[in-house]
Amino acid sequence: MGSNLNMAECPAMETIALIGGRWKVIILHVLSKGTRRFGEIIVRVPSISRKVLTEQLRELEADGLISRVEYKTLPPKVEYTLTAFGKSLCPLLSYISAWKRDSEAGLSSDSL
Amino acid sequence: MGSNLNMAECPAMETIALIGGRWKVIILHVLSKGTRRFGEIIVRVPSISRKVLTEQLRELEADGLISRVEYKTLPPKVEYTLTAFGKSLCPLLSYISAWKRDSEAGLSSDSL
DNA sequence: CCCATTAGTTACTTAAAGGTTACTACTTTT
DNA sequence: AAAAGTAGTAACCTTTAAGTAACTAATGGG
């Protein structure tokens, strides 16, 4: 408590807060391929529980990265889609992935 | 336990694991300006405790992002420096910051 | 009547992260 | 003798994240 001053001054930290959840990168990646239902997401994110998936989706929604549309059919159907804001994250995630793969290609990681 | 299969397949998640610690981005930012001693880092990272700073530095060192050099003088002196691998993160952090600032510039965030 | 289906929720437990306070080591300075 | 300075450690506590298992709602099908 009382240590969030830094956050406010550090855009990189705010971004990490947005995508730093245990499963958020994978969920975002799944949704980058298109709209998906709850059940479609869960089978594509191995070993996540329904409770945790629900939590992560709610947070992503609260942060404006995804939208949730509920159809009042039986059985229920809920669709999740990246918002424009969420889509704007995709190049960033690609960049992050690419950095990791490049670093594994051995350029500078064996300096120790 | 037993859910790390995904991590291994997701470079972006591995990167987040590297820089996702509560203070890592700030610490990396401080060190991007040059070699710093423990006491110099702590005054530049407001409200971090010595214990937590030590922990974060140890993790960054274990991940190969920074190096730690201890001088056996009195009083003690320890210097922390970004490795080449750590330096390779700087452009990525800039990119992440820039994305956040751009998104705040209002382009797509007001879609809700 | 009972089962399946979908998208959850509830209650509970465990693990990890973060934080506070006090203490240590060793030498120089007062 | 006591205090200052540096870089920590140790013991302990709190908060947050994550995970498990069982349960719900509403309806169609057998």
Coordinates of C-alpha atoms (C1' of nucleotides) in Angstrom, one line a residue:
Chain A
M1 CA 0.0 0.0 0.0
G2 CA 1.3 3.4 -0.9
S3 CA 3.8 2.2 -3.4
N4 CA 1.9 2.8 -6.6
L5 CA 3.5 6.1 -7.2
N6 CA 6.0 4.3 -9.4
M7 CA 3.4 2.5 -11.4
A8 CA 1.9 5.8 -12.4
E9 CA 5.2 7.0 -13.7
C10 CA 6.2 3.9 -15.5
P11 CA 4.2 3.0 -18.6
A12 CA 6.2 -0.2 -19.0
M13 CA 5.0 -1.4 -15.6
E14 CA 1.5 -0.5 -16.4
T15 CA 1.6 -2.6 -19.5
I16 CA 3.1 -5.5 -17.6
A17 CA 0.3 -5.2 -15.1
L18 CA -2.2 -5.5 -18.0
I19 CA -0.7 -8.7 -19.5
G20 CA 1.3 -10.1 -16.6
G21 CA -1.4 -12.4 -15.3
R22 CA -0.6 -16.1 -15.3
W23 CA -2.6 -16.9 -18.4
K24 CA -3.3 -13.6 -20.1
V25 CA -0.8 -13.8 -22.9
I26 CA -2.1 -17.2 -23.9
I27 CA -5.7 -16.1 -23.7
L28 CA -4.9 -13.1 -25.8
H29 CA -3.1 -15.3 -28.3
V30 CA -6.1 -17.6 -28.6
L31 CA -8.4 -14.6 -29.1
S32 CA -6.1 -13.1 -31.7
K33 CA -7.3 -15.9 -34.0
G34 CA -10.9 -14.7 -33.7
T35 CA -13.9 -14.7 -31.5
R36 CA -14.1 -17.7 -29.2
R37 CA -16.5 -19.1 -26.7
F38 CA -15.6 -19.9 -23.1
G39 CA -15.4 -23.6 -23.8
E40 CA -13.3 -23.1 -26.9
I41 CA -10.8 -21.0 -24.9
I42 CA -10.6 -23.5 -22.1
V43 CA -9.6 -26.4 -24.4
R44 CA -6.9 -24.2 -26.0
V45 CA -5.4 -23.2 -22.6
P46 CA -4.4 -26.6 -21.2
S47 CA -4.7 -27.0 -17.4
I48 CA -6.4 -23.7 -16.6
S49 CA -9.5 -24.1 -14.4
R50 CA -12.9 -22.6 -15.1
K51 CA -12.6 -20.4 -12.1
V52 CA -9.3 -19.0 -13.0
L53 CA -10.2 -18.6 -16.7
T54 CA -13.3 -16.7 -15.6
E55 CA -11.2 -14.4 -13.4
Q56 CA -8.7 -13.7 -16.1
L57 CA -11.4 -13.0 -18.7
R58 CA -13.1 -10.6 -16.3
E59 CA -9.9 -8.7 -15.7
L60 CA -9.1 -8.5 -19.4
E61 CA -12.6 -7.2 -19.9
A62 CA -12.3 -4.7 -17.1
D63 CA -9.0 -3.5 -18.7
G64 CA -10.8 -3.0 -22.0
L65 CA -8.8 -5.6 -23.9
I66 CA -11.7 -8.0 -24.7
S67 CA -15.4 -7.8 -24.9
R68 CA -17.9 -10.4 -23.6
V69 CA -21.2 -11.1 -25.3
E70 CA -23.7 -13.3 -23.6
Y71 CA -26.4 -15.0 -25.6
K72 CA -29.4 -16.0 -23.4
T73 CA -29.8 -19.3 -25.1
L74 CA -30.0 -22.8 -23.6
P75 CA -27.4 -24.1 -23.1
P76 CA -25.8 -20.7 -22.6
K77 CA -23.3 -19.2 -25.0
V78 CA -20.8 -16.5 -24.3
E79 CA -18.4 -15.1 -26.9
Y80 CA -15.2 -13.3 -26.2
T81 CA -13.5 -11.0 -28.8
L82 CA -10.5 -8.7 -28.7
T83 CA -11.4 -5.1 -28.7
A84 CA -9.5 -2.7 -30.9
F85 CA -7.4 -1.9 -27.9
G86 CA -6.8 -5.6 -27.4
K87 CA -5.9 -6.0 -31.0
S88 CA -3.3 -3.2 -30.7
L89 CA -1.5 -5.4 -28.3
C90 CA -0.8 -8.1 -30.8
P91 CA 2.2 -6.5 -32.5
L92 CA 3.6 -5.9 -29.0
L93 CA 3.2 -9.6 -28.1
S94 CA 4.9 -10.6 -31.4
Y95 CA 7.8 -8.3 -30.6
I96 CA 8.1 -9.8 -27.1
S97 CA 8.0 -13.3 -28.6
A98 CA 10.6 -12.4 -31.2
W99 CA 12.9 -10.9 -28.6
K100 CA 12.8 -14.2 -26.7
R101 CA 13.5 -16.3 -29.7
D102 CA 16.3 -14.1 -30.9
S103 CA 17.9 -14.2 -27.5
E104 CA 17.7 -18.0 -27.6
A105 CA 19.4 -17.9 -30.9
G106 CA 22.5 -17.3 -28.8
L107 CA 23.5 -13.8 -29.6
S108 CA 24.1 -12.3 -26.2
S109 CA 22.9 -14.7 -23.7
D110 CA 26.2 -16.5 -23.2
S111 CA 28.0 -13.6 -21.8
L112 CA 28.2 -15.3 -18.4
Chain B
M1 CA 2.3 -27.8 -10.3
G2 CA 2.2 -29.5 -13.7
S3 CA 1.0 -26.5 -15.6
N4 CA 4.3 -25.2 -17.0
L5 CA 3.9 -27.0 -20.2
N6 CA 2.4 -23.9 -21.7
M7 CA 5.3 -21.7 -20.6
A8 CA 7.7 -23.8 -22.5
E9 CA 5.7 -23.3 -25.7
C10 CA 5.1 -19.6 -25.2
P11 CA 8.1 -17.3 -25.6
A12 CA 6.0 -14.2 -24.7
M13 CA 5.1 -15.8 -21.4
E14 CA 8.7 -16.6 -20.7
T15 CA 9.7 -13.0 -21.3
I16 CA 7.0 -11.8 -19.0
A17 CA 8.3 -14.2 -16.3
L18 CA 11.7 -12.5 -16.7
I19 CA 10.5 -9.0 -16.3
G20 CA 7.2 -9.5 -14.6
G21 CA 8.4 -9.1 -11.0
R22 CA 7.0 -6.2 -9.0
W23 CA 10.1 -4.0 -9.4
K24 CA 12.1 -5.5 -12.2
V25 CA 11.2 -3.0 -14.9
I26 CA 12.2 -0.1 -12.7
I27 CA 15.4 -1.8 -11.6
L28 CA 16.3 -2.5 -15.2
H29 CA 15.6 1.1 -16.1
V30 CA 17.8 2.4 -13.4
L31 CA 20.6 0.1 -14.5
S32 CA 20.2 1.0 -18.1
K33 CA 21.8 4.3 -17.1
G34 CA 24.9 2.6 -16.0
T35 CA 26.5 0.5 -13.2
R36 CA 24.9 1.2 -9.8
R37 CA 25.6 0.2 -6.3
F38 CA 22.9 -1.4 -4.0
G39 CA 22.4 1.9 -2.2
E40 CA 22.2 3.9 -5.4
I41 CA 19.5 1.6 -6.7
I42 CA 17.4 1.6 -3.5
V43 CA 17.2 5.4 -3.5
R44 CA 16.0 5.4 -7.1
V45 CA 13.3 2.8 -6.5
P46 CA 11.1 4.6 -3.9
S47 CA 9.5 2.4 -1.3
I48 CA 11.2 -0.9 -2.1
S49 CA 12.7 -2.6 0.9
R50 CA 16.2 -3.9 1.1
K51 CA 14.9 -7.5 1.4
V52 CA 12.8 -7.3 -1.7
L53 CA 15.5 -5.4 -3.7
T54 CA 17.9 -8.1 -2.8
E55 CA 15.5 -10.8 -3.9
Q56 CA 14.8 -9.1 -7.2
L57 CA 18.4 -8.5 -7.9
R58 CA 19.2 -12.1 -7.2
E59 CA 16.5 -13.2 -9.6
L60 CA 17.7 -10.8 -12.3
E61 CA 21.2 -12.2 -11.8
A62 CA 20.0 -15.8 -11.9
D63 CA 18.3 -15.0 -15.2
G64 CA 21.5 -13.6 -16.6
L65 CA 20.2 -10.0 -17.0
I66 CA 22.5 -8.4 -14.6
S67 CA 25.9 -9.1 -13.0
R68 CA 26.9 -8.5 -9.4
V69 CA 30.4 -7.6 -8.4
E70 CA 31.3 -7.5 -4.8
Y71 CA 34.3 -5.6 -3.6
K72 CA 35.6 -6.8 -0.3
T73 CA 36.2 -3.3 1.1
L74 CA 35.0 -1.8 4.3
P75 CA 32.3 -0.7 4.3
P76 CA 31.2 -3.2 1.6
K77 CA 30.6 -2.2 -2.0
V78 CA 28.6 -4.1 -4.5
E79 CA 28.0 -3.1 -8.1
Y80 CA 25.3 -4.2 -10.4
T81 CA 25.5 -3.9 -14.1
L82 CA 23.4 -5.0 -17.0
T83 CA 24.8 -7.9 -19.0
A84 CA 24.7 -7.8 -22.8
F85 CA 21.6 -9.9 -22.5
G86 CA 20.1 -7.4 -20.1
K87 CA 21.0 -4.6 -22.4
S88 CA 19.2 -6.4 -25.2
L89 CA 16.0 -5.9 -23.2
C90 CA 16.2 -2.1 -23.3
P91 CA 14.7 -1.7 -26.8
L92 CA 11.9 -4.1 -25.8
L93 CA 11.1 -2.0 -22.7
S94 CA 11.1 1.1 -24.8
Y95 CA 8.7 -0.5 -27.2
I96 CA 6.4 -1.6 -24.3
S97 CA 6.5 2.0 -22.9
A98 CA 5.8 3.5 -26.2
W99 CA 2.8 1.2 -26.8
K100 CA 1.3 2.3 -23.5
R101 CA 1.8 6.0 -24.2
D102 CA 0.4 5.6 -27.7
S103 CA -2.7 3.8 -26.3
E104 CA -3.1 6.7 -23.9
A105 CA -3.0 9.1 -26.8
G106 CA -6.5 7.9 -27.3
L107 CA -6.4 6.0 -30.6
S108 CA -8.3 2.9 -29.8
S109 CA -8.8 2.8 -26.0
D110 CA -12.2 4.5 -26.2
S111 CA -13.9 1.8 -28.0
L112 CA -16.0 1.0 -25.0
Chain C
dC1 C1' -37.2 -39.0 -14.1
dC2 C1' -32.5 -38.5 -15.0
dC3 C1' -28.7 -37.2 -17.8
dA4 C1' -26.1 -34.1 -20.7
dT5 C1' -24.8 -29.5 -21.9
dT6 C1' -22.6 -24.6 -21.1
dA7 C1' -20.9 -21.2 -18.4
dG8 C1' -20.3 -20.2 -14.8
dT9 C1' -20.3 -19.7 -8.9
dT10 C1' -19.1 -20.9 -4.0
dA11 C1' -16.3 -22.3 -0.5
dC12 C1' -12.1 -23.8 0.7
dT13 C1' -7.0 -24.6 0.5
dT14 C1' -2.2 -23.8 -1.0
dA15 C1' 1.5 -21.4 -2.8
dA16 C1' 3.9 -17.4 -4.0
dA17 C1' 5.0 -12.7 -3.6
dG18 C1' 5.7 -8.9 -1.1
dG19 C1' 6.6 -6.4 3.1
dT20 C1' 8.3 -5.0 8.1
dT21 C1' 11.4 -4.9 11.7
dA22 C1' 15.3 -6.0 13.9
dC23 C1' 19.8 -7.8 13.6
dT24 C1' 24.8 -8.9 11.7
dA25 C1' 29.6 -7.9 10.0
dC26 C1' 33.7 -5.2 9.8
dT27 C1' 36.3 -1.0 10.1
dT28 C1' 36.8 3.9 10.6
dT29 C1' 35.6 8.1 12.9
dT30 C1' 34.3 10.7 17.1
Chain D
dA1 C1' 33.3 2.9 24.0
dA2 C1' 29.9 4.1 20.9
dA3 C1' 28.2 5.5 16.4
dA4 C1' 28.3 5.6 11.3
dG5 C1' 28.3 3.4 7.0
dT6 C1' 27.1 -0.6 3.5
dA7 C1' 25.0 -4.6 2.1
dG8 C1' 22.9 -7.5 3.4
dT9 C1' 20.0 -11.8 6.6
dA10 C1' 16.5 -13.9 9.7
dA11 C1' 12.2 -14.4 11.4
dC12 C1' 7.9 -13.3 10.9
dC13 C1' 3.4 -11.6 8.9
dT14 C1' 0.0 -10.2 5.2
dT15 C1' -1.9 -10.1 0.7
dT16 C1' -2.7 -11.8 -3.7
dA17 C1' -2.8 -15.3 -7.0
dA18 C1' -3.8 -19.7 -8.2
dG19 C1' -5.9 -24.1 -7.8
dT20 C1' -9.6 -28.0 -6.4
dA21 C1' -14.0 -29.8 -5.9
dA22 C1' -18.5 -29.6 -5.7
dC23 C1' -22.6 -27.1 -6.9
dT24 C1' -26.1 -24.1 -9.9
dA25 C1' -29.4 -22.8 -13.8
dA26 C1' -32.3 -23.9 -17.6
dT27 C1' -33.8 -26.9 -21.1
dG28 C1' -33.9 -30.8 -24.5
dG29 C1' -33.5 -35.7 -25.2
dG30 C1' -34.0 -40.6 -24.0

